[in-house]
């Protein structure tokens, strides 16, 4: 929506998220470089980065998996930037404005450009598989190469 004007609270959250993410950007780029060049298991269809966001998150809330055509994880959901705790300040959840804002969705939107930029810096264009960033339980994901949101039906081949 071109007429969208973020609230003061939304601007404060965005600034806080940017302030948190900036110091871990170099580490993220290095971890993504390793993923770009890692041999994925046989049967890998795509790489999925999943963002989990909640009050109780104890580590950086992005995990990644190579997935097969049946949408199965081919190994166990490894975390990125492990040890950065908590993922986002709990204060985000401790305000009246939280009731008026879909905070999980907002934070996903706030970090998607940051993550796509890090993927690009890590050489993601050279990755042998398509890669996507998705909010947990969402049916849309950010295509990290095209930098656009796509539906699950666009990421997965039609069932035969």
Tab-separated table of N, CA and C in Angstrom:
chain	number	residue	atom	x	y	z
A	1	UNK	N	0.845	-1.181	0.000
A	1	UNK	CA	0.000	0.000	0.000
A	1	UNK	C	0.892	1.246	0.000
A	2	UNK	N	0.889	2.029	-1.081
A	2	UNK	CA	1.757	3.210	-1.149
A	2	UNK	C	1.408	4.274	-0.115
A	3	UNK	N	0.160	4.260	0.387
A	3	UNK	CA	-0.255	5.261	1.368
A	3	UNK	C	0.071	4.834	2.796
A	4	UNK	N	0.674	3.660	2.975
A	4	UNK	CA	0.977	3.162	4.317
A	4	UNK	C	1.909	4.111	5.036
A	5	UNK	N	1.527	4.484	6.241
A	5	UNK	CA	2.358	5.324	7.097
A	5	UNK	C	2.540	4.579	8.410
A	6	UNK	N	3.753	4.085	8.682
A	6	UNK	CA	3.945	3.334	9.925
A	6	UNK	C	3.716	4.211	11.144
A	7	UNK	N	3.151	3.606	12.171
A	7	UNK	CA	2.928	4.320	13.423
A	7	UNK	C	4.268	4.609	14.089
A	8	UNK	N	4.244	5.473	15.079
A	8	UNK	CA	5.460	5.762	15.844
A	8	UNK	C	5.990	4.486	16.468
A	9	UNK	N	5.076	3.658	16.985
A	9	UNK	CA	5.474	2.394	17.596
A	9	UNK	C	6.139	1.484	16.569
A	10	UNK	N	5.548	1.395	15.368
A	10	UNK	CA	6.130	0.562	14.316
A	10	UNK	C	7.527	1.064	13.956
A	11	UNK	N	7.702	2.361	13.888
A	11	UNK	CA	9.032	2.924	13.586
A	11	UNK	C	10.025	2.570	14.691
A	12	UNK	N	9.571	2.622	15.942
A	12	UNK	CA	10.450	2.283	17.068
A	12	UNK	C	10.862	0.809	17.003
A	13	UNK	N	9.913	-0.066	16.694
A	13	UNK	CA	10.228	-1.488	16.589
A	13	UNK	C	11.210	-1.715	15.445
A	14	UNK	N	10.953	-1.083	14.310
A	14	UNK	CA	11.830	-1.247	13.153
A	14	UNK	C	13.254	-0.815	13.494
A	15	UNK	N	13.388	0.313	14.180
A	15	UNK	CA	14.715	0.799	14.568
A	15	UNK	C	15.372	-0.167	15.552
A	16	UNK	N	14.582	-0.694	16.478
A	16	UNK	CA	15.131	-1.642	17.454
A	16	UNK	C	15.593	-2.924	16.764
A	17	UNK	N	14.790	-3.421	15.821
A	17	UNK	CA	15.163	-4.635	15.099
A	17	UNK	C	16.431	-4.386	14.287
A	18	UNK	N	16.478	-3.272	13.582
A	18	UNK	CA	17.669	-2.942	12.793
A	18	UNK	C	18.895	-2.862	13.699
A	19	UNK	N	18.721	-2.261	14.865
A	19	UNK	CA	19.828	-2.151	15.814
A	19	UNK	C	20.292	-3.505	16.318
A	20	UNK	N	19.367	-4.438	16.452
A	20	UNK	CA	19.740	-5.782	16.887
A	20	UNK	C	20.410	-6.564	15.756
A	21	UNK	N	19.870	-6.447	14.545
A	21	UNK	CA	20.351	-7.249	13.430
A	21	UNK	C	21.711	-6.802	12.904
A	22	UNK	N	21.965	-5.515	12.906
A	22	UNK	CA	23.201	-4.994	12.305
A	22	UNK	C	24.452	-5.666	12.865
A	23	UNK	N	24.581	-5.836	14.178
A	23	UNK	CA	25.815	-6.451	14.695
A	23	UNK	C	26.007	-7.922	14.314
A	24	UNK	N	24.951	-8.621	13.918
A	24	UNK	CA	25.092	-10.038	13.573
A	24	UNK	C	25.102	-10.272	12.065
A	25	UNK	N	25.073	-9.194	11.279
A	25	UNK	CA	25.023	-9.342	9.824
A	25	UNK	C	26.247	-10.072	9.279
A	26	UNK	N	27.435	-9.694	9.701
A	26	UNK	CA	28.648	-10.327	9.173
A	26	UNK	C	28.654	-11.825	9.487
A	27	UNK	N	28.242	-12.200	10.701
A	27	UNK	CA	28.188	-13.613	11.064
A	27	UNK	C	27.158	-14.343	10.202
A	28	UNK	N	25.995	-13.722	9.979
A	28	UNK	CA	24.975	-14.342	9.132
A	28	UNK	C	25.509	-14.565	7.723
A	29	UNK	N	26.159	-13.570	7.149
A	29	UNK	CA	26.694	-13.701	5.786
A	29	UNK	C	27.675	-14.872	5.718
A	30	UNK	N	28.541	-15.015	6.721
A	30	UNK	CA	29.496	-16.128	6.720
A	30	UNK	C	28.773	-17.479	6.801
A	31	UNK	N	27.754	-17.569	7.639
A	31	UNK	CA	27.005	-18.819	7.747
A	31	UNK	C	26.258	-19.120	6.442
A	32	UNK	N	25.715	-18.096	5.814
A	32	UNK	CA	25.013	-18.300	4.545
A	32	UNK	C	25.980	-18.700	3.430
A	33	UNK	N	27.199	-18.154	3.454
A	33	UNK	CA	28.208	-18.571	2.463
A	33	UNK	C	28.456	-20.073	2.559
A	34	UNK	N	28.550	-20.570	3.777
A	34	UNK	CA	28.775	-22.006	3.967
A	34	UNK	C	27.606	-22.815	3.413
A	35	UNK	N	26.378	-22.329	3.612
A	35	UNK	CA	25.196	-23.023	3.107
A	35	UNK	C	25.169	-23.000	1.581
A	36	UNK	N	25.502	-21.847	0.990
A	36	UNK	CA	25.521	-21.716	-0.473
A	36	UNK	C	26.432	-22.770	-1.090
A	37	UNK	N	27.559	-23.031	-0.456
A	37	UNK	CA	28.563	-23.930	-1.034
A	37	UNK	C	28.500	-25.361	-0.489
A	38	UNK	N	27.611	-25.596	0.478
A	38	UNK	CA	27.492	-26.930	1.065
A	38	UNK	C	26.794	-27.876	0.085
A	39	UNK	N	27.278	-29.112	0.022
A	39	UNK	CA	26.581	-30.135	-0.768
A	39	UNK	C	25.320	-30.522	-0.014
A	40	UNK	N	24.190	-30.396	-0.673
A	40	UNK	CA	22.920	-30.748	-0.040
A	40	UNK	C	22.638	-32.235	-0.260
A	41	UNK	N	21.821	-32.814	0.612
A	41	UNK	CA	21.493	-34.240	0.468
A	41	UNK	C	20.815	-34.532	-0.876
A	42	UNK	N	20.976	-35.771	-1.335
A	42	UNK	CA	20.287	-36.200	-2.552
A	42	UNK	C	18.795	-35.984	-2.367
A	43	UNK	N	18.132	-35.521	-3.400
A	43	UNK	CA	16.690	-35.299	-3.341
A	43	UNK	C	16.296	-33.904	-2.909
A	44	UNK	N	17.274	-33.018	-2.648
A	44	UNK	CA	16.944	-31.661	-2.244
A	44	UNK	C	16.237	-30.939	-3.385
A	45	UNK	N	15.082	-30.365	-3.069
A	45	UNK	CA	14.296	-29.588	-4.038
A	45	UNK	C	14.548	-28.094	-3.833
A	46	UNK	N	14.631	-27.684	-2.568
A	46	UNK	CA	14.848	-26.277	-2.239
A	46	UNK	C	15.415	-26.167	-0.834
A	47	UNK	N	15.878	-24.975	-0.504
A	47	UNK	CA	16.361	-24.686	0.851
A	47	UNK	C	15.370	-23.719	1.475
A	48	UNK	N	14.923	-24.063	2.668
A	48	UNK	CA	13.952	-23.211	3.348
A	48	UNK	C	14.550	-22.681	4.646
A	49	UNK	N	14.485	-21.367	4.795
A	49	UNK	CA	14.844	-20.700	6.034
A	49	UNK	C	13.519	-20.344	6.697
A	50	UNK	N	13.344	-20.781	7.941
A	50	UNK	CA	12.072	-20.560	8.628
A	50	UNK	C	12.286	-19.660	9.832
A	51	UNK	N	11.499	-18.615	9.883
A	51	UNK	CA	11.550	-17.670	10.993
A	51	UNK	C	10.468	-18.038	11.998
A	52	UNK	N	10.892	-18.285	13.222
A	52	UNK	CA	9.941	-18.511	14.321
A	52	UNK	C	10.063	-17.309	15.231
A	53	UNK	N	8.934	-16.801	15.620
A	53	UNK	CA	8.955	-15.584	16.406
A	53	UNK	C	7.956	-15.702	17.534
A	54	UNK	N	8.426	-15.619	18.759
A	54	UNK	CA	7.513	-15.644	19.895
A	54	UNK	C	8.203	-15.051	21.111
A	55	UNK	N	7.414	-14.784	22.108
A	55	UNK	CA	7.906	-14.226	23.363
A	55	UNK	C	8.955	-15.128	23.991
A	56	UNK	N	8.813	-16.425	23.789
A	56	UNK	CA	9.664	-17.386	24.477
A	56	UNK	C	10.872	-17.841	23.663
A	57	UNK	N	11.117	-17.222	22.524
A	57	UNK	CA	12.259	-17.606	21.709
A	57	UNK	C	13.538	-17.435	22.515
A	58	UNK	N	14.361	-18.474	22.524
A	58	UNK	CA	15.583	-18.444	23.320
A	58	UNK	C	16.846	-18.323	22.466
A	59	UNK	N	16.728	-18.442	21.170
A	59	UNK	CA	17.884	-18.281	20.298
A	59	UNK	C	17.432	-17.590	19.024
A	60	UNK	N	18.380	-17.192	18.210
A	60	UNK	CA	18.010	-16.465	17.003
A	60	UNK	C	16.995	-17.293	16.225
A	61	UNK	N	15.880	-16.691	15.873
A	61	UNK	CA	14.739	-17.501	15.442
A	61	UNK	C	14.700	-17.892	13.958
A	62	UNK	N	15.834	-18.103	13.321
A	62	UNK	CA	15.813	-18.588	11.940
A	62	UNK	C	16.528	-19.933	11.897
A	63	UNK	N	15.811	-20.928	11.369
A	63	UNK	CA	16.375	-22.260	11.195
A	63	UNK	C	16.326	-22.564	9.713
A	64	UNK	N	17.157	-23.507	9.279
A	64	UNK	CA	17.147	-23.834	7.852
A	64	UNK	C	17.188	-25.331	7.637
A	65	UNK	N	16.590	-25.725	6.522
A	65	UNK	CA	16.545	-27.127	6.119
A	65	UNK	C	16.559	-27.228	4.602
A	66	UNK	N	17.290	-28.205	4.068
A	66	UNK	CA	17.018	-28.588	2.687
A	66	UNK	C	15.739	-29.420	2.710
A	67	UNK	N	14.846	-29.203	1.753
A	67	UNK	CA	13.570	-29.926	1.706
A	67	UNK	C	13.467	-30.703	0.400
A	68	UNK	N	12.810	-31.868	0.494
A	68	UNK	CA	12.609	-32.651	-0.724
A	68	UNK	C	11.274	-32.286	-1.377
A	69	UNK	N	10.966	-32.935	-2.477
A	69	UNK	CA	9.764	-32.606	-3.240
A	69	UNK	C	8.481	-32.871	-2.455
A	70	UNK	N	8.580	-33.737	-1.429
A	70	UNK	CA	7.424	-34.049	-0.581
A	70	UNK	C	7.310	-33.072	0.598
A	71	UNK	N	8.154	-32.041	0.626
A	71	UNK	CA	8.188	-31.011	1.674
A	71	UNK	C	8.772	-31.521	2.988
A	72	UNK	N	9.494	-32.629	2.935
A	72	UNK	CA	10.135	-33.173	4.129
A	72	UNK	C	11.502	-32.536	4.336
A	73	UNK	N	11.824	-32.234	5.584
A	73	UNK	CA	13.161	-31.749	5.915
A	73	UNK	C	14.135	-32.915	5.777
A	74	UNK	N	15.264	-32.669	5.118
A	74	UNK	CA	16.237	-33.737	4.894
A	74	UNK	C	17.268	-33.836	6.003
A	75	UNK	N	17.354	-32.850	6.843
A	75	UNK	CA	18.024	-32.979	8.128
A	75	UNK	C	17.486	-31.949	9.075
A	76	UNK	N	18.010	-31.892	10.277
A	76	UNK	CA	17.290	-31.379	11.424
A	76	UNK	C	17.163	-29.927	11.766
A	77	UNK	N	16.821	-29.025	10.889
A	77	UNK	CA	16.471	-27.671	11.295
A	77	UNK	C	17.560	-26.941	12.034
A	78	UNK	N	18.711	-26.798	11.419
A	78	UNK	CA	19.841	-26.142	12.082
A	78	UNK	C	19.574	-24.650	12.270
A	79	UNK	N	19.904	-24.116	13.449
A	79	UNK	CA	19.715	-22.679	13.688
A	79	UNK	C	20.837	-21.855	13.061
A	80	UNK	N	20.505	-20.631	12.706
A	80	UNK	CA	21.508	-19.664	12.263
A	80	UNK	C	21.856	-18.758	13.432
A	81	UNK	N	23.070	-18.253	13.434
A	81	UNK	CA	23.549	-17.312	14.450
A	81	UNK	C	23.248	-17.847	15.850
A	82	UNK	N	23.543	-19.120	16.046
A	82	UNK	CA	23.257	-19.770	17.326
A	82	UNK	C	23.936	-19.007	18.469
A	83	UNK	N	23.225	-18.919	19.560
A	83	UNK	CA	23.792	-18.301	20.746
A	83	UNK	C	23.452	-16.838	20.915
A	84	UNK	N	22.786	-16.242	19.933
A	84	UNK	CA	22.364	-14.853	20.091
A	84	UNK	C	21.025	-14.859	20.814
A	85	UNK	N	21.035	-14.494	22.093
A	85	UNK	CA	19.830	-14.610	22.903
A	85	UNK	C	19.536	-13.317	23.634
A	86	UNK	N	18.277	-12.955	23.851
A	86	UNK	CA	17.130	-13.547	23.164
A	86	UNK	C	17.066	-13.035	21.734
A	87	UNK	N	16.226	-13.642	20.920
A	87	UNK	CA	16.159	-13.282	19.507
A	87	UNK	C	15.764	-11.820	19.339
A	88	UNK	N	14.714	-11.403	20.007
A	88	UNK	CA	14.287	-10.009	20.015
A	88	UNK	C	13.917	-9.657	21.442
A	89	UNK	N	14.093	-8.408	21.827
A	89	UNK	CA	13.797	-8.033	23.214
A	89	UNK	C	12.349	-8.325	23.599
A	90	UNK	N	12.170	-8.880	24.776
A	90	UNK	CA	10.827	-9.191	25.257
A	90	UNK	C	9.972	-7.933	25.384
A	91	UNK	N	10.614	-6.791	25.487
A	91	UNK	CA	9.871	-5.535	25.596
A	91	UNK	C	8.949	-5.311	24.404
A	92	UNK	N	9.268	-5.923	23.257
A	92	UNK	CA	8.379	-5.794	22.103
A	92	UNK	C	6.978	-6.277	22.437
A	93	UNK	N	6.908	-7.254	23.325
A	93	UNK	CA	5.629	-7.872	23.647
A	93	UNK	C	4.959	-7.240	24.860
A	94	UNK	N	5.641	-6.353	25.520
A	94	UNK	CA	5.160	-5.825	26.793
A	94	UNK	C	4.685	-4.389	26.656
A	95	UNK	N	3.804	-4.160	25.689
A	95	UNK	CA	3.280	-2.829	25.472
A	95	UNK	C	1.845	-2.928	24.977
A	96	UNK	N	1.058	-1.908	25.243
A	96	UNK	CA	-0.332	-1.900	24.785
A	96	UNK	C	-0.419	-1.960	23.266
A	97	UNK	N	0.527	-1.340	22.590
A	97	UNK	CA	0.494	-1.313	21.128
A	97	UNK	C	0.617	-2.713	20.530
A	98	UNK	N	1.176	-3.649	21.288
A	98	UNK	CA	1.313	-5.022	20.810
A	98	UNK	C	-0.048	-5.596	20.410
A	99	UNK	N	-1.085	-5.217	21.145
A	99	UNK	CA	-2.431	-5.708	20.845
A	99	UNK	C	-2.919	-5.209	19.481
A	100	UNK	N	-2.397	-4.099	19.003
A	100	UNK	CA	-2.852	-3.498	17.757
A	100	UNK	C	-1.978	-3.880	16.568
A	101	UNK	N	-0.929	-4.626	16.799
A	101	UNK	CA	0.042	-4.905	15.761
A	101	UNK	C	0.277	-6.407	15.665
A	102	UNK	N	0.231	-6.951	14.465
A	102	UNK	CA	0.610	-8.348	14.285
A	102	UNK	C	2.131	-8.371	14.321
A	103	UNK	N	2.662	-8.522	15.510
A	103	UNK	CA	4.093	-8.341	15.707
A	103	UNK	C	4.924	-9.361	14.950
A	104	UNK	N	4.474	-10.614	14.907
A	104	UNK	CA	5.232	-11.625	14.178
A	104	UNK	C	5.328	-11.250	12.702
A	105	UNK	N	4.206	-10.857	12.119
A	105	UNK	CA	4.200	-10.473	10.711
A	105	UNK	C	5.060	-9.224	10.508
A	106	UNK	N	4.929	-8.250	11.411
A	106	UNK	CA	5.704	-7.018	11.284
A	106	UNK	C	7.203	-7.310	11.332
A	107	UNK	N	7.612	-8.145	12.270
A	107	UNK	CA	9.034	-8.441	12.401
A	107	UNK	C	9.544	-9.234	11.211
A	108	UNK	N	8.706	-10.100	10.643
A	108	UNK	CA	9.110	-10.805	9.431
A	108	UNK	C	9.354	-9.785	8.318
A	109	UNK	N	8.437	-8.855	8.144
A	109	UNK	CA	8.604	-7.839	7.098
A	109	UNK	C	9.857	-6.993	7.357
A	110	UNK	N	10.107	-6.722	8.618
A	110	UNK	CA	11.251	-5.878	8.961
A	110	UNK	C	12.583	-6.565	8.675
A	111	UNK	N	12.634	-7.896	8.774
A	111	UNK	CA	13.921	-8.565	8.555
A	111	UNK	C	14.075	-9.172	7.169
A	112	UNK	N	12.991	-9.260	6.371
A	112	UNK	CA	13.132	-9.964	5.095
A	112	UNK	C	14.146	-9.301	4.169
A	113	UNK	N	14.178	-7.980	4.103
A	113	UNK	CA	15.150	-7.310	3.239
A	113	UNK	C	16.565	-7.538	3.767
A	114	UNK	N	16.727	-7.437	5.081
A	114	UNK	CA	18.038	-7.680	5.700
A	114	UNK	C	18.542	-9.076	5.347
A	115	UNK	N	17.666	-10.076	5.461
A	115	UNK	CA	18.074	-11.448	5.194
A	115	UNK	C	18.382	-11.649	3.710
A	116	UNK	N	17.547	-11.098	2.836
A	116	UNK	CA	17.786	-11.222	1.390
A	116	UNK	C	19.094	-10.540	1.001
A	117	UNK	N	19.387	-9.393	1.598
A	117	UNK	CA	20.663	-8.719	1.332
A	117	UNK	C	21.834	-9.597	1.778
A	118	UNK	N	21.711	-10.232	2.941
A	118	UNK	CA	22.785	-11.112	3.442
A	118	UNK	C	22.954	-12.318	2.512
A	119	UNK	N	21.848	-12.879	2.027
A	119	UNK	CA	21.908	-14.014	1.091
A	119	UNK	C	22.651	-13.587	-0.181
A	120	UNK	N	22.330	-12.404	-0.676
A	120	UNK	CA	23.001	-11.879	-1.878
A	120	UNK	C	24.500	-11.687	-1.618
A	121	UNK	N	24.850	-11.088	-0.478
A	121	UNK	CA	26.262	-10.871	-0.125
A	121	UNK	C	27.004	-12.197	0.016
A	122	UNK	N	26.290	-13.238	0.430
A	122	UNK	CA	26.899	-14.554	0.632
A	122	UNK	C	27.059	-15.323	-0.680
A	123	UNK	N	26.623	-14.725	-1.782
A	123	UNK	CA	26.733	-15.397	-3.077
A	123	UNK	C	25.568	-16.320	-3.360
A	124	UNK	N	24.430	-16.042	-2.774
A	124	UNK	CA	23.252	-16.889	-2.927
A	124	UNK	C	22.861	-17.173	-4.367
A	125	UNK	N	23.194	-16.258	-5.272
A	125	UNK	CA	22.862	-16.480	-6.688
A	125	UNK	C	23.553	-17.729	-7.227
A	126	UNK	N	24.660	-18.133	-6.614
A	126	UNK	CA	25.401	-19.312	-7.069
A	126	UNK	C	24.897	-20.606	-6.437
A	127	UNK	N	23.914	-20.510	-5.547
A	127	UNK	CA	23.404	-21.699	-4.868
A	127	UNK	C	22.728	-22.615	-5.889
A	128	UNK	N	22.976	-23.904	-5.756
A	128	UNK	CA	22.428	-24.889	-6.699
A	128	UNK	C	20.921	-25.089	-6.543
A	129	UNK	N	20.349	-24.611	-5.447
A	129	UNK	CA	18.922	-24.815	-5.184
A	129	UNK	C	18.243	-23.478	-4.909
A	130	UNK	N	16.960	-23.352	-5.257
A	130	UNK	CA	16.228	-22.141	-4.864
A	130	UNK	C	16.143	-22.068	-3.340
A	131	UNK	N	16.099	-20.864	-2.818
A	131	UNK	CA	16.057	-20.675	-1.368
A	131	UNK	C	14.968	-19.670	-1.014
A	132	UNK	N	14.322	-19.921	0.128
A	132	UNK	CA	13.177	-19.117	0.548
A	132	UNK	C	13.243	-18.840	2.041
A	133	UNK	N	12.763	-17.674	2.437
A	133	UNK	CA	12.597	-17.302	3.839
A	133	UNK	C	11.100	-17.290	4.113
A	134	UNK	N	10.692	-18.029	5.166
A	134	UNK	CA	9.268	-18.169	5.448
A	134	UNK	C	9.009	-17.991	6.936
A	135	UNK	N	7.943	-17.289	7.262
A	135	UNK	CA	7.477	-17.196	8.638
A	135	UNK	C	6.791	-18.515	8.989
A	136	UNK	N	7.105	-19.078	10.139
A	136	UNK	CA	6.525	-20.356	10.573
A	136	UNK	C	5.009	-20.346	10.386
A	137	UNK	N	4.489	-21.425	9.829
A	137	UNK	CA	3.056	-21.623	9.588
A	137	UNK	C	2.470	-20.721	8.510
A	138	UNK	N	3.296	-20.063	7.735
A	138	UNK	CA	2.794	-19.229	6.643
A	138	UNK	C	2.783	-20.033	5.341
A	139	UNK	N	1.895	-19.662	4.453
A	139	UNK	CA	1.809	-20.312	3.150
A	139	UNK	C	2.406	-19.442	2.043
A	140	UNK	N	3.138	-18.417	2.440
A	140	UNK	CA	3.902	-17.609	1.492
A	140	UNK	C	5.332	-17.526	2.002
A	141	UNK	N	6.262	-17.316	1.070
A	141	UNK	CA	7.675	-17.230	1.440
A	141	UNK	C	8.347	-16.206	0.544
A	142	UNK	N	9.454	-15.668	1.023
A	142	UNK	CA	10.241	-14.733	0.226
A	142	UNK	C	11.231	-15.520	-0.613
A	143	UNK	N	11.117	-15.407	-1.924
A	143	UNK	CA	12.084	-15.996	-2.847
A	143	UNK	C	13.339	-15.139	-2.737
A	144	UNK	N	14.421	-15.714	-2.242
A	144	UNK	CA	15.623	-14.923	-1.956
A	144	UNK	C	16.353	-14.488	-3.215
A	145	UNK	N	16.164	-15.169	-4.317
A	145	UNK	CA	16.797	-14.756	-5.568
A	145	UNK	C	16.002	-13.639	-6.229
A	146	UNK	N	14.683	-13.850	-6.338
A	146	UNK	CA	13.818	-12.867	-7.010
A	146	UNK	C	13.386	-11.738	-6.078
A	147	UNK	N	13.553	-11.942	-4.768
A	147	UNK	CA	13.153	-10.959	-3.762
A	147	UNK	C	11.674	-10.600	-3.875
A	148	UNK	N	10.864	-11.647	-4.005
A	148	UNK	CA	9.422	-11.425	-4.034
A	148	UNK	C	8.750	-12.528	-3.243
A	149	UNK	N	7.564	-12.216	-2.725
A	149	UNK	CA	6.798	-13.203	-1.990
A	149	UNK	C	6.109	-14.137	-2.972
A	150	UNK	N	6.172	-15.426	-2.673
A	150	UNK	CA	5.525	-16.437	-3.511
A	150	UNK	C	4.690	-17.361	-2.636
A	151	UNK	N	3.630	-17.900	-3.213
A	151	UNK	CA	2.776	-18.855	-2.514
A	151	UNK	C	3.446	-20.222	-2.527
A	152	UNK	N	3.038	-21.071	-1.570
A	152	UNK	CA	3.556	-22.437	-1.536
A	152	UNK	C	3.377	-23.133	-2.878
A	153	UNK	N	2.242	-22.904	-3.530
A	153	UNK	CA	1.965	-23.566	-4.804
A	153	UNK	C	2.983	-23.182	-5.879
A	154	UNK	N	3.637	-22.039	-5.717
A	154	UNK	CA	4.685	-21.628	-6.672
A	154	UNK	C	6.046	-22.221	-6.326
A	155	UNK	N	6.242	-22.568	-5.050
A	155	UNK	CA	7.534	-23.113	-4.618
A	155	UNK	C	7.637	-24.610	-4.863
A	156	UNK	N	6.530	-25.298	-4.813
A	156	UNK	CA	6.528	-26.761	-4.893
A	156	UNK	C	5.906	-27.189	-6.211
A	157	UNK	N	6.513	-28.132	-6.897
A	157	UNK	CA	5.906	-28.631	-8.143
A	157	UNK	C	4.529	-29.218	-7.852
A	158	UNK	N	3.651	-29.083	-8.824
A	158	UNK	CA	2.302	-29.618	-8.662
A	158	UNK	C	2.373	-31.122	-8.420
A	159	UNK	N	1.493	-31.608	-7.583
A	159	UNK	CA	1.455	-33.051	-7.299
A	159	UNK	C	1.113	-33.804	-8.578
A	160	UNK	N	1.799	-34.900	-8.776
A	160	UNK	CA	1.545	-35.668	-9.997
A	160	UNK	C	0.620	-36.825	-9.726
